[in-house]
PDB file of C-alpha atoms and ligand atoms in Angstrom:
ATOM      1  CA  UNK A   1      45.323  23.116  23.347  1.00 36.00           C
ATOM      2  CA  UNK A   2      48.511  24.792  22.278  1.00 39.00           C
ATOM      3  CA  UNK A   3      50.284  25.454  25.559  1.00 41.00           C
ATOM      4  CA  UNK A   4      52.537  28.106  24.040  1.00 44.00           C
ATOM      5  CA  UNK A   5      49.593  30.132  22.824  1.00 41.00           C
ATOM      6  CA  UNK A   6      47.249  29.846  25.773  1.00 47.00           C
ATOM      7  CA  UNK A   7      45.049  32.928  25.686  1.00 46.00           C
ATOM      8  CA  UNK A   8      41.835  34.162  27.208  1.00 44.00           C
ATOM      9  CA  UNK A   9      39.645  32.773  24.404  1.00 44.00           C
ATOM     10  CA  UNK A  10      40.680  29.208  25.214  1.00 61.00           C
ATOM     11  CA  UNK A  11      39.324  29.574  28.740  1.00 72.00           C
ATOM     12  CA  UNK A  12      40.991  28.849  32.014  1.00 84.00           C
ATOM     13  CA  UNK A  13      42.237  25.524  33.320  1.00 89.00           C
ATOM     14  CA  UNK A  14      41.905  25.490  37.093  1.00 94.00           C
ATOM     15  CA  UNK A  15      43.619  22.584  38.769  1.00 95.00           C
ATOM     16  CA  UNK A  16      43.010  22.195  42.496  1.00 97.00           C
ATOM     17  CA  UNK A  17      45.316  19.955  44.505  1.00 97.00           C
ATOM     18  CA  UNK A  18      43.917  18.822  47.864  1.00 97.00           C
ATOM     19  CA  UNK A  19      45.686  16.879  50.560  1.00 96.00           C
ATOM     20  CA  UNK A  20      46.705  17.056  54.226  1.00 94.00           C
ATOM     21  CA  UNK A  21      49.812  18.934  55.384  1.00 91.00           C
ATOM     22  CA  UNK A  22      52.821  16.891  54.269  1.00 89.00           C
ATOM     23  CA  UNK A  23      50.987  15.254  51.360  1.00 93.00           C
ATOM     24  CA  UNK A  24      53.396  16.822  48.866  1.00 91.00           C
ATOM     25  CA  UNK A  25      50.932  19.365  47.442  1.00 94.00           C
ATOM     26  CA  UNK A  26      53.621  21.996  46.908  1.00 92.00           C
ATOM     27  CA  UNK A  27      55.915  19.640  45.004  1.00 91.00           C
ATOM     28  CA  UNK A  28      53.103  18.290  42.826  1.00 95.00           C
ATOM     29  CA  UNK A  29      51.612  21.733  42.180  1.00 95.00           C
ATOM     30  CA  UNK A  30      54.969  23.128  41.031  1.00 93.00           C
ATOM     31  CA  UNK A  31      55.381  20.238  38.622  1.00 92.00           C
ATOM     32  CA  UNK A  32      51.818  20.440  37.284  1.00 92.00           C
ATOM     33  CA  UNK A  33      52.035  24.213  36.873  1.00 93.00           C
ATOM     34  CA  UNK A  34      55.202  23.680  34.834  1.00 91.00           C
ATOM     35  CA  UNK A  35      53.521  21.108  32.585  1.00 87.00           C
ATOM     36  CA  UNK A  36      50.378  23.213  32.102  1.00 86.00           C
ATOM     37  CA  UNK A  37      52.392  26.436  31.840  1.00 89.00           C
ATOM     38  CA  UNK A  38      50.168  28.276  34.249  1.00 92.00           C
ATOM     39  CA  UNK A  39      51.063  29.876  37.603  1.00 96.00           C
ATOM     40  CA  UNK A  40      51.256  27.893  40.831  1.00 97.00           C
ATOM     41  CA  UNK A  41      49.263  29.733  43.487  1.00 98.00           C
ATOM     42  CA  UNK A  42      49.869  28.663  47.068  1.00 96.00           C
ATOM     43  CA  UNK A  43      47.715  30.560  49.553  1.00 97.00           C
ATOM     44  CA  UNK A  44      50.089  29.450  52.350  1.00 94.00           C
ATOM     45  CA  UNK A  45      53.080  30.953  50.465  1.00 92.00           C
ATOM     46  CA  UNK A  46      51.243  34.239  49.867  1.00 95.00           C
ATOM     47  CA  UNK A  47      50.318  34.433  53.550  1.00 95.00           C
ATOM     48  CA  UNK A  48      53.893  33.622  54.655  1.00 92.00           C
ATOM     49  CA  UNK A  49      55.198  36.261  52.250  1.00 92.00           C
ATOM     50  CA  UNK A  50      52.851  38.797  53.866  1.00 94.00           C
ATOM     51  CA  UNK A  51      54.190  37.823  57.287  1.00 92.00           C
ATOM     52  CA  UNK A  52      57.800  38.221  56.068  1.00 89.00           C
ATOM     53  CA  UNK A  53      57.011  41.644  54.601  1.00 93.00           C
ATOM     54  CA  UNK A  54      55.159  42.602  57.796  1.00 95.00           C
ATOM     55  CA  UNK A  55      52.078  43.783  55.877  1.00 96.00           C
ATOM     56  CA  UNK A  56      48.764  44.498  57.598  1.00 96.00           C
ATOM     57  CA  UNK A  57      47.462  41.103  56.402  1.00 96.00           C
ATOM     58  CA  UNK A  58      50.664  39.425  57.604  1.00 96.00           C
ATOM     59  CA  UNK A  59      50.372  40.942  61.093  1.00 96.00           C
ATOM     60  CA  UNK A  60      46.726  39.849  61.246  1.00 96.00           C
ATOM     61  CA  UNK A  61      47.371  36.214  60.335  1.00 96.00           C
ATOM     62  CA  UNK A  62      50.735  35.502  62.011  1.00 94.00           C
ATOM     63  CA  UNK A  63      49.362  34.108  65.293  1.00 94.00           C
ATOM     64  CA  UNK A  64      46.572  32.190  63.528  1.00 95.00           C
ATOM     65  CA  UNK A  65      49.107  30.426  61.308  1.00 93.00           C
ATOM     66  CA  UNK A  66      51.530  29.733  64.155  1.00 89.00           C
ATOM     67  CA  UNK A  67      48.678  28.006  66.000  1.00 89.00           C
ATOM     68  CA  UNK A  68      47.838  25.921  62.926  1.00 88.00           C
ATOM     69  CA  UNK A  69      44.352  27.425  62.622  1.00 92.00           C
ATOM     70  CA  UNK A  70      42.687  28.460  59.377  1.00 93.00           C
ATOM     71  CA  UNK A  71      42.820  32.093  58.302  1.00 96.00           C
ATOM     72  CA  UNK A  72      39.275  33.556  57.943  1.00 97.00           C
ATOM     73  CA  UNK A  73      37.723  32.989  54.513  1.00 95.00           C
ATOM     74  CA  UNK A  74      37.313  36.700  53.683  1.00 94.00           C
ATOM     75  CA  UNK A  75      41.066  37.410  54.150  1.00 96.00           C
ATOM     76  CA  UNK A  76      42.044  34.416  52.008  1.00 97.00           C
ATOM     77  CA  UNK A  77      39.404  35.105  49.385  1.00 96.00           C
ATOM     78  CA  UNK A  78      40.376  38.773  48.896  1.00 95.00           C
ATOM     79  CA  UNK A  79      43.998  37.762  48.595  1.00 96.00           C
ATOM     80  CA  UNK A  80      43.202  34.986  46.104  1.00 97.00           C
ATOM     81  CA  UNK A  81      40.922  37.115  43.904  1.00 95.00           C
ATOM     82  CA  UNK A  82      43.617  39.776  43.710  1.00 95.00           C
ATOM     83  CA  UNK A  83      46.107  37.129  42.569  1.00 97.00           C
ATOM     84  CA  UNK A  84      43.911  35.364  39.992  1.00 94.00           C
ATOM     85  CA  UNK A  85      42.955  38.657  38.404  1.00 92.00           C
ATOM     86  CA  UNK A  86      46.581  39.184  37.421  1.00 94.00           C
ATOM     87  CA  UNK A  87      47.275  38.772  33.694  1.00 93.00           C
ATOM     88  CA  UNK A  88      49.387  35.619  34.003  1.00 95.00           C
ATOM     89  CA  UNK A  89      46.320  33.719  35.312  1.00 94.00           C
ATOM     90  CA  UNK A  90      44.260  34.315  32.143  1.00 89.00           C
ATOM     91  CA  UNK A  91      45.049  30.796  30.859  1.00 89.00           C
ATOM     92  CA  UNK A  92      44.486  29.191  34.251  1.00 91.00           C
ATOM     93  CA  UNK A  93      46.324  28.326  37.445  1.00 95.00           C
ATOM     94  CA  UNK A  94      47.134  25.523  39.838  1.00 96.00           C
ATOM     95  CA  UNK A  95      45.771  26.012  43.358  1.00 98.00           C
ATOM     96  CA  UNK A  96      47.780  24.742  46.310  1.00 97.00           C
ATOM     97  CA  UNK A  97      46.183  24.925  49.759  1.00 95.00           C
ATOM     98  CA  UNK A  98      42.884  26.309  48.510  1.00 97.00           C
ATOM     99  CA  UNK A  99      40.001  25.642  49.113  1.00 97.00           C
ATOM    100  CA  UNK A 100      40.346  24.686  52.783  1.00 95.00           C
ATOM    101  CA  UNK A 101      36.600  24.889  53.535  1.00 94.00           C
ATOM    102  CA  UNK A 102      33.425  24.141  51.514  1.00 94.00           C
ATOM    103  CA  UNK A 103      32.622  27.860  51.781  1.00 95.00           C
ATOM    104  CA  UNK A 104      35.895  28.697  50.022  1.00 96.00           C
ATOM    105  CA  UNK A 105      35.036  26.154  47.296  1.00 96.00           C
ATOM    106  CA  UNK A 106      31.644  27.834  46.765  1.00 95.00           C
ATOM    107  CA  UNK A 107      33.257  31.297  46.706  1.00 95.00           C
ATOM    108  CA  UNK A 108      35.757  30.131  44.095  1.00 95.00           C
ATOM    109  CA  UNK A 109      32.907  28.762  41.928  1.00 93.00           C
ATOM    110  CA  UNK A 110      31.190  32.129  42.203  1.00 93.00           C
ATOM    111  CA  UNK A 111      34.325  34.006  41.293  1.00 92.00           C
ATOM    112  CA  UNK A 112      34.966  31.743  38.254  1.00 91.00           C
ATOM    113  CA  UNK A 113      31.339  32.008  37.101  1.00 89.00           C
ATOM    114  CA  UNK A 114      31.602  35.810  37.255  1.00 85.00           C
ATOM    115  CA  UNK A 115      34.603  35.529  34.962  1.00 77.00           C
ATOM    116  CA  UNK A 116      32.508  33.310  32.647  1.00 69.00           C
ATOM    117  CA  UNK A 117      29.964  36.112  32.432  1.00 67.00           C
ATOM    118  CA  UNK A 118      32.847  38.116  31.014  1.00 66.00           C
ATOM    119  CA  UNK A 119      33.227  35.371  28.331  1.00 63.00           C
ATOM    120  CA  UNK A 120      36.043  33.580  30.105  1.00 67.00           C
ATOM    121  CA  UNK A 121      35.093  29.897  30.509  1.00 76.00           C
ATOM    122  CA  UNK A 122      36.907  27.735  33.036  1.00 82.00           C
ATOM    123  CA  UNK A 123      37.378  24.007  33.595  1.00 86.00           C
ATOM    124  CA  UNK A 124      38.082  22.791  37.104  1.00 92.00           C
ATOM    125  CA  UNK A 125      39.800  19.541  37.965  1.00 95.00           C
ATOM    126  CA  UNK A 126      40.493  18.385  41.525  1.00 97.00           C
ATOM    127  CA  UNK A 127      43.379  16.110  42.480  1.00 97.00           C
ATOM    128  CA  UNK A 128      43.032  14.588  45.937  1.00 97.00           C
ATOM    129  CA  UNK A 129      46.291  13.234  47.349  1.00 97.00           C
ATOM    130  CA  UNK A 130      45.546  10.379  49.744  1.00 96.00           C
ATOM    131  CA  UNK A 131      48.425   9.768  52.171  1.00 94.00           C
ATOM    132  CA  UNK A 132      48.705   7.529  55.252  1.00 93.00           C
ATOM    133  CA  UNK A 133      49.133   9.156  58.675  1.00 88.00           C
ATOM    134  CA  UNK A 134      52.448   7.333  59.149  1.00 87.00           C
ATOM    135  CA  UNK A 135      53.872   8.773  55.945  1.00 89.00           C
ATOM    136  CA  UNK A 136      52.580  12.306  56.694  1.00 89.00           C
ATOM    137  CA  UNK A 137      54.157  12.476  60.145  1.00 84.00           C
ATOM    138  CA  UNK A 138      57.466  11.164  58.796  1.00 83.00           C
ATOM    139  CA  UNK A 139      57.532  13.803  56.051  1.00 85.00           C
ATOM    140  CA  UNK A 140      56.456  16.704  58.267  1.00 85.00           C
ATOM    141  CA  UNK A 141      59.031  15.897  60.948  1.00 80.00           C
ATOM    142  CA  UNK A 142      61.888  16.358  58.482  1.00 81.00           C
ATOM    143  CA  UNK A 143      60.553  19.317  56.539  1.00 86.00           C
ATOM    144  CA  UNK A 144      62.602  22.506  56.183  1.00 89.00           C
ATOM    145  CA  UNK A 145      61.894  25.691  54.271  1.00 89.00           C
ATOM    146  CA  UNK A 146      63.961  28.503  52.791  1.00 89.00           C
ATOM    147  CA  UNK A 147      62.837  31.682  54.610  1.00 87.00           C
ATOM    148  CA  UNK A 148      63.538  33.763  51.498  1.00 85.00           C
ATOM    149  CA  UNK A 149      62.199  31.855  48.461  1.00 85.00           C
ATOM    150  CA  UNK A 150      59.894  29.472  50.405  1.00 81.00           C
ATOM    151  CA  UNK A 151      61.263  26.329  48.710  1.00 85.00           C
ATOM    152  CA  UNK A 152      60.425  23.296  50.845  1.00 85.00           C
ATOM    153  CA  UNK A 153      62.946  20.487  51.449  1.00 88.00           C
ATOM    154  CA  UNK A 154      62.496  17.129  53.165  1.00 84.00           C
ATOM    155  CA  UNK A 155      64.782  14.532  54.698  1.00 73.00           C
ATOM    156  CA  UNK A 156      63.245  11.815  52.545  1.00 69.00           C
ATOM    157  CA  UNK A 157      62.326  13.747  49.389  1.00 73.00           C
ATOM    158  CA  UNK A 158      63.806  16.792  47.666  1.00 80.00           C
ATOM    159  CA  UNK A 159      66.883  17.063  49.873  1.00 88.00           C
ATOM    160  CA  UNK A 160      69.033  20.196  49.438  1.00 92.00           C
ATOM    161  CA  UNK A 161      72.367  19.622  47.643  1.00 93.00           C
ATOM    162  CA  UNK A 162      74.196  21.065  50.685  1.00 94.00           C
ATOM    163  CA  UNK A 163      72.527  20.042  53.950  1.00 91.00           C
ATOM    164  CA  UNK A 164      70.768  22.982  55.596  1.00 92.00           C
ATOM    165  CA  UNK A 165      71.200  25.355  52.615  1.00 94.00           C
ATOM    166  CA  UNK A 166      68.729  26.371  49.923  1.00 93.00           C
ATOM    167  CA  UNK A 167      69.737  25.199  46.427  1.00 94.00           C
ATOM    168  CA  UNK A 168      68.335  28.373  44.846  1.00 92.00           C
ATOM    169  CA  UNK A 169      69.846  31.115  47.023  1.00 93.00           C
ATOM    170  CA  UNK A 170      72.140  29.436  49.574  1.00 93.00           C
ATOM    171  CA  UNK A 171      70.120  30.721  52.570  1.00 93.00           C
ATOM    172  CA  UNK A 172      70.060  28.678  55.764  1.00 94.00           C
ATOM    173  CA  UNK A 173      66.970  26.491  55.912  1.00 93.00           C
ATOM    174  CA  UNK A 174      64.642  26.650  58.905  1.00 91.00           C
ATOM    175  CA  UNK A 175      61.790  24.499  60.225  1.00 86.00           C
ATOM    176  CA  UNK A 176      58.372  25.948  59.447  1.00 80.00           C
ATOM    177  CA  UNK A 177      56.827  27.582  62.519  1.00 77.00           C
ATOM    178  CA  UNK A 178      53.690  25.509  62.018  1.00 78.00           C
ATOM    179  CA  UNK A 179      55.502  22.180  61.571  1.00 79.00           C
ATOM    180  CA  UNK A 180      55.800  21.667  65.347  1.00 79.00           C
ATOM    181  CA  UNK A 181      54.099  18.588  66.821  1.00 78.00           C
ATOM    182  CA  UNK A 182      51.160  20.346  68.499  1.00 79.00           C
ATOM    183  CA  UNK A 183      50.502  22.563  65.494  1.00 85.00           C
ATOM    184  CA  UNK A 184      50.736  19.641  63.095  1.00 86.00           C
ATOM    185  CA  UNK A 185      48.022  17.847  65.077  1.00 85.00           C
ATOM    186  CA  UNK A 186      45.779  20.931  64.812  1.00 86.00           C
ATOM    187  CA  UNK A 187      46.407  21.265  61.063  1.00 87.00           C
ATOM    188  CA  UNK A 188      45.678  17.573  60.441  1.00 89.00           C
ATOM    189  CA  UNK A 189      42.477  17.870  62.510  1.00 89.00           C
ATOM    190  CA  UNK A 190      41.374  20.905  60.433  1.00 88.00           C
ATOM    191  CA  UNK A 191      42.025  18.991  57.266  1.00 92.00           C
ATOM    192  CA  UNK A 192      40.080  15.910  58.353  1.00 91.00           C
ATOM    193  CA  UNK A 193      37.125  18.074  59.383  1.00 92.00           C
ATOM    194  CA  UNK A 194      36.918  19.954  56.108  1.00 93.00           C
ATOM    195  CA  UNK A 195      37.928  17.462  53.439  1.00 95.00           C
ATOM    196  CA  UNK A 196      34.686  15.450  53.231  1.00 94.00           C
ATOM    197  CA  UNK A 197      32.378  18.413  52.535  1.00 95.00           C
ATOM    198  CA  UNK A 198      34.914  19.853  50.069  1.00 96.00           C
ATOM    199  CA  UNK A 199      35.121  16.554  48.179  1.00 96.00           C
ATOM    200  CA  UNK A 200      31.309  16.276  48.265  1.00 95.00           C
ATOM    201  CA  UNK A 201      31.153  19.760  46.719  1.00 95.00           C
ATOM    202  CA  UNK A 202      33.387  18.793  43.781  1.00 95.00           C
ATOM    203  CA  UNK A 203      32.068  15.242  43.402  1.00 93.00           C
ATOM    204  CA  UNK A 204      28.760  16.796  42.284  1.00 89.00           C
ATOM    205  CA  UNK A 205      30.630  18.046  39.204  1.00 82.00           C
ATOM    206  CA  UNK A 206      32.387  14.681  38.738  1.00 82.00           C
ATOM    207  CA  UNK A 207      35.828  16.252  38.595  1.00 90.00           C
ATOM    208  CA  UNK A 208      37.740  14.583  41.468  1.00 96.00           C
ATOM    209  CA  UNK A 209      40.773  12.340  40.895  1.00 96.00           C
ATOM    210  CA  UNK A 210      41.965  10.297  43.886  1.00 96.00           C
ATOM    211  CA  UNK A 211      45.705   9.717  43.808  1.00 97.00           C
ATOM    212  CA  UNK A 212      47.812   7.512  46.088  1.00 96.00           C
ATOM    213  CA  UNK A 213      50.287   9.986  47.594  1.00 95.00           C
ATOM    214  CA  UNK A 214      52.273   7.468  49.655  1.00 93.00           C
ATOM    215  CA  UNK A 215      54.717   6.921  46.802  1.00 93.00           C
ATOM    216  CA  UNK A 216      57.783   8.928  45.727  1.00 90.00           C
ATOM    217  CA  UNK A 217      57.137  12.410  44.325  1.00 90.00           C
ATOM    218  CA  UNK A 218      58.023  11.178  40.848  1.00 90.00           C
ATOM    219  CA  UNK A 219      55.580   8.247  41.022  1.00 94.00           C
ATOM    220  CA  UNK A 220      52.809  10.502  42.332  1.00 95.00           C
ATOM    221  CA  UNK A 221      53.372  12.924  39.453  1.00 92.00           C
ATOM    222  CA  UNK A 222      53.154  10.096  36.910  1.00 92.00           C
ATOM    223  CA  UNK A 223      49.991   8.845  38.636  1.00 95.00           C
ATOM    224  CA  UNK A 224      48.351  12.268  38.356  1.00 94.00           C
ATOM    225  CA  UNK A 225      49.301  12.691  34.697  1.00 90.00           C
ATOM    226  CA  UNK A 226      47.938   9.224  33.866  1.00 91.00           C
ATOM    227  CA  UNK A 227      44.657   9.960  35.675  1.00 93.00           C
ATOM    228  CA  UNK A 228      44.005  13.274  33.934  1.00 90.00           C
ATOM    229  CA  UNK A 229      40.996  12.811  31.620  1.00 86.00           C
ATOM    230  CA  UNK A 230      41.138  13.055  27.814  1.00 77.00           C
ATOM    231  CA  UNK A 231      40.036  16.673  27.468  1.00 77.00           C
ATOM    232  CA  UNK A 232      42.693  17.682  29.957  1.00 73.00           C
ATOM    233  CA  UNK A 233      45.317  15.381  28.469  1.00 63.00           C
ATOM    234  CA  UNK A 234      45.516  17.615  25.411  1.00 70.00           C
ATOM    235  CA  UNK A 235      46.546  20.493  27.627  1.00 59.00           C
ATOM    236  CA  UNK A 236      49.303  18.566  29.385  1.00 51.00           C
ATOM    237  CA  UNK A 237      50.793  16.458  26.594  1.00 50.00           C
TER     238      UNK A 237
HETATM  239  P1  LIG B   1      49.997  25.580  53.775  1.00 89.70           P
HETATM  240  O1  LIG B   1      51.280  26.212  53.361  1.00 89.70           O
HETATM  241  O2  LIG B   1      49.048  25.385  52.633  1.00 89.70           O
HETATM  242  O3  LIG B   1      50.223  24.325  54.593  1.00 89.70           O
HETATM  243  O4  LIG B   1      49.253  26.624  54.750  1.00 89.70           O
HETATM  244  C1  LIG B   1      49.864  27.063  55.942  1.00 89.70           C
HETATM  245  C2  LIG B   1      48.845  27.794  56.795  1.00 89.70           C
HETATM  246  O5  LIG B   1      48.349  28.941  56.083  1.00 89.70           O
HETATM  247  C3  LIG B   1      47.611  27.003  57.156  1.00 89.70           C
HETATM  248  O6  LIG B   1      47.800  26.169  58.289  1.00 89.70           O
HETATM  249  C4  LIG B   1      46.611  28.126  57.429  1.00 89.70           C
HETATM  250  O7  LIG B   1      46.860  28.736  58.687  1.00 89.70           O
HETATM  251  C5  LIG B   1      46.970  29.143  56.359  1.00 89.70           C
HETATM  252  N1  LIG B   1      46.225  28.915  55.096  1.00 89.70           N
HETATM  253  C6  LIG B   1      46.734  28.593  53.875  1.00 89.70           C
HETATM  254  N2  LIG B   1      45.781  28.481  52.957  1.00 89.70           N
HETATM  255  C7  LIG B   1      44.618  28.748  53.600  1.00 89.70           C
HETATM  256  C8  LIG B   1      43.258  28.764  53.187  1.00 89.70           C
HETATM  257  N3  LIG B   1      42.891  28.488  51.911  1.00 89.70           N
HETATM  258  N4  LIG B   1      42.313  29.069  54.114  1.00 89.70           N
HETATM  259  C9  LIG B   1      42.650  29.341  55.393  1.00 89.70           C
HETATM  260  N5  LIG B   1      43.916  29.320  55.857  1.00 89.70           N
HETATM  261  C10 LIG B   1      44.903  29.029  54.968  1.00 89.70           C
END
């Protein structure tokens, strides 16, 4: 596929990156979106942006997110459909933080098949980042975020050039509200509960890649690119 001329006739590439909080999904998704030249869609970022802008959706989900619970499927689904219907998603997109439940996975399939009815075919590929508990807790404890552009920094990976300041806009970095110990435990529990049925959903289509996420971001990226099957390789080479 010619990446520079991706258009609707070539169909959509939909790359889904799954992993627990702290697995490095955001970092990997940004990189993969850059390689594939498609947008990176993070449902968590869209929700946080709504909270920052104090929208109706933002006000409705603020407490849920602070507690580390999952936002109801209908809210997330409406928000996602609105985003993937934008023109820049015609060639595909990389999904970060979605699906979080098997119901969301089924709703996404439905939404993509409706697009296929409109002669837009899509190919889904799922990357599952497998990370040890020890590594996750270490990463989450040191994580900071820019409140303006949402860039995430860590104490072990992707450190800011000036400690405490965002490289992109110089804003003071803050800890994420939901990166506190109690909330982290709730988010990890949610993930563990939902991941098996989600993987079972995609395994039926034989499109799941399991990647060791305990390594450096760079090594994980190389691992994902090496694992991408032939028909996808053309799109990323
Ligand atoms: P993330 O940035 O992906 O870690 O998501 C942060 C929080 O946003 C989660 O703990 C949930 O409260 C909410 N969230 C993000 N994506 C979803 C989703 N697909 N379904 C439900 N809640 C979500």
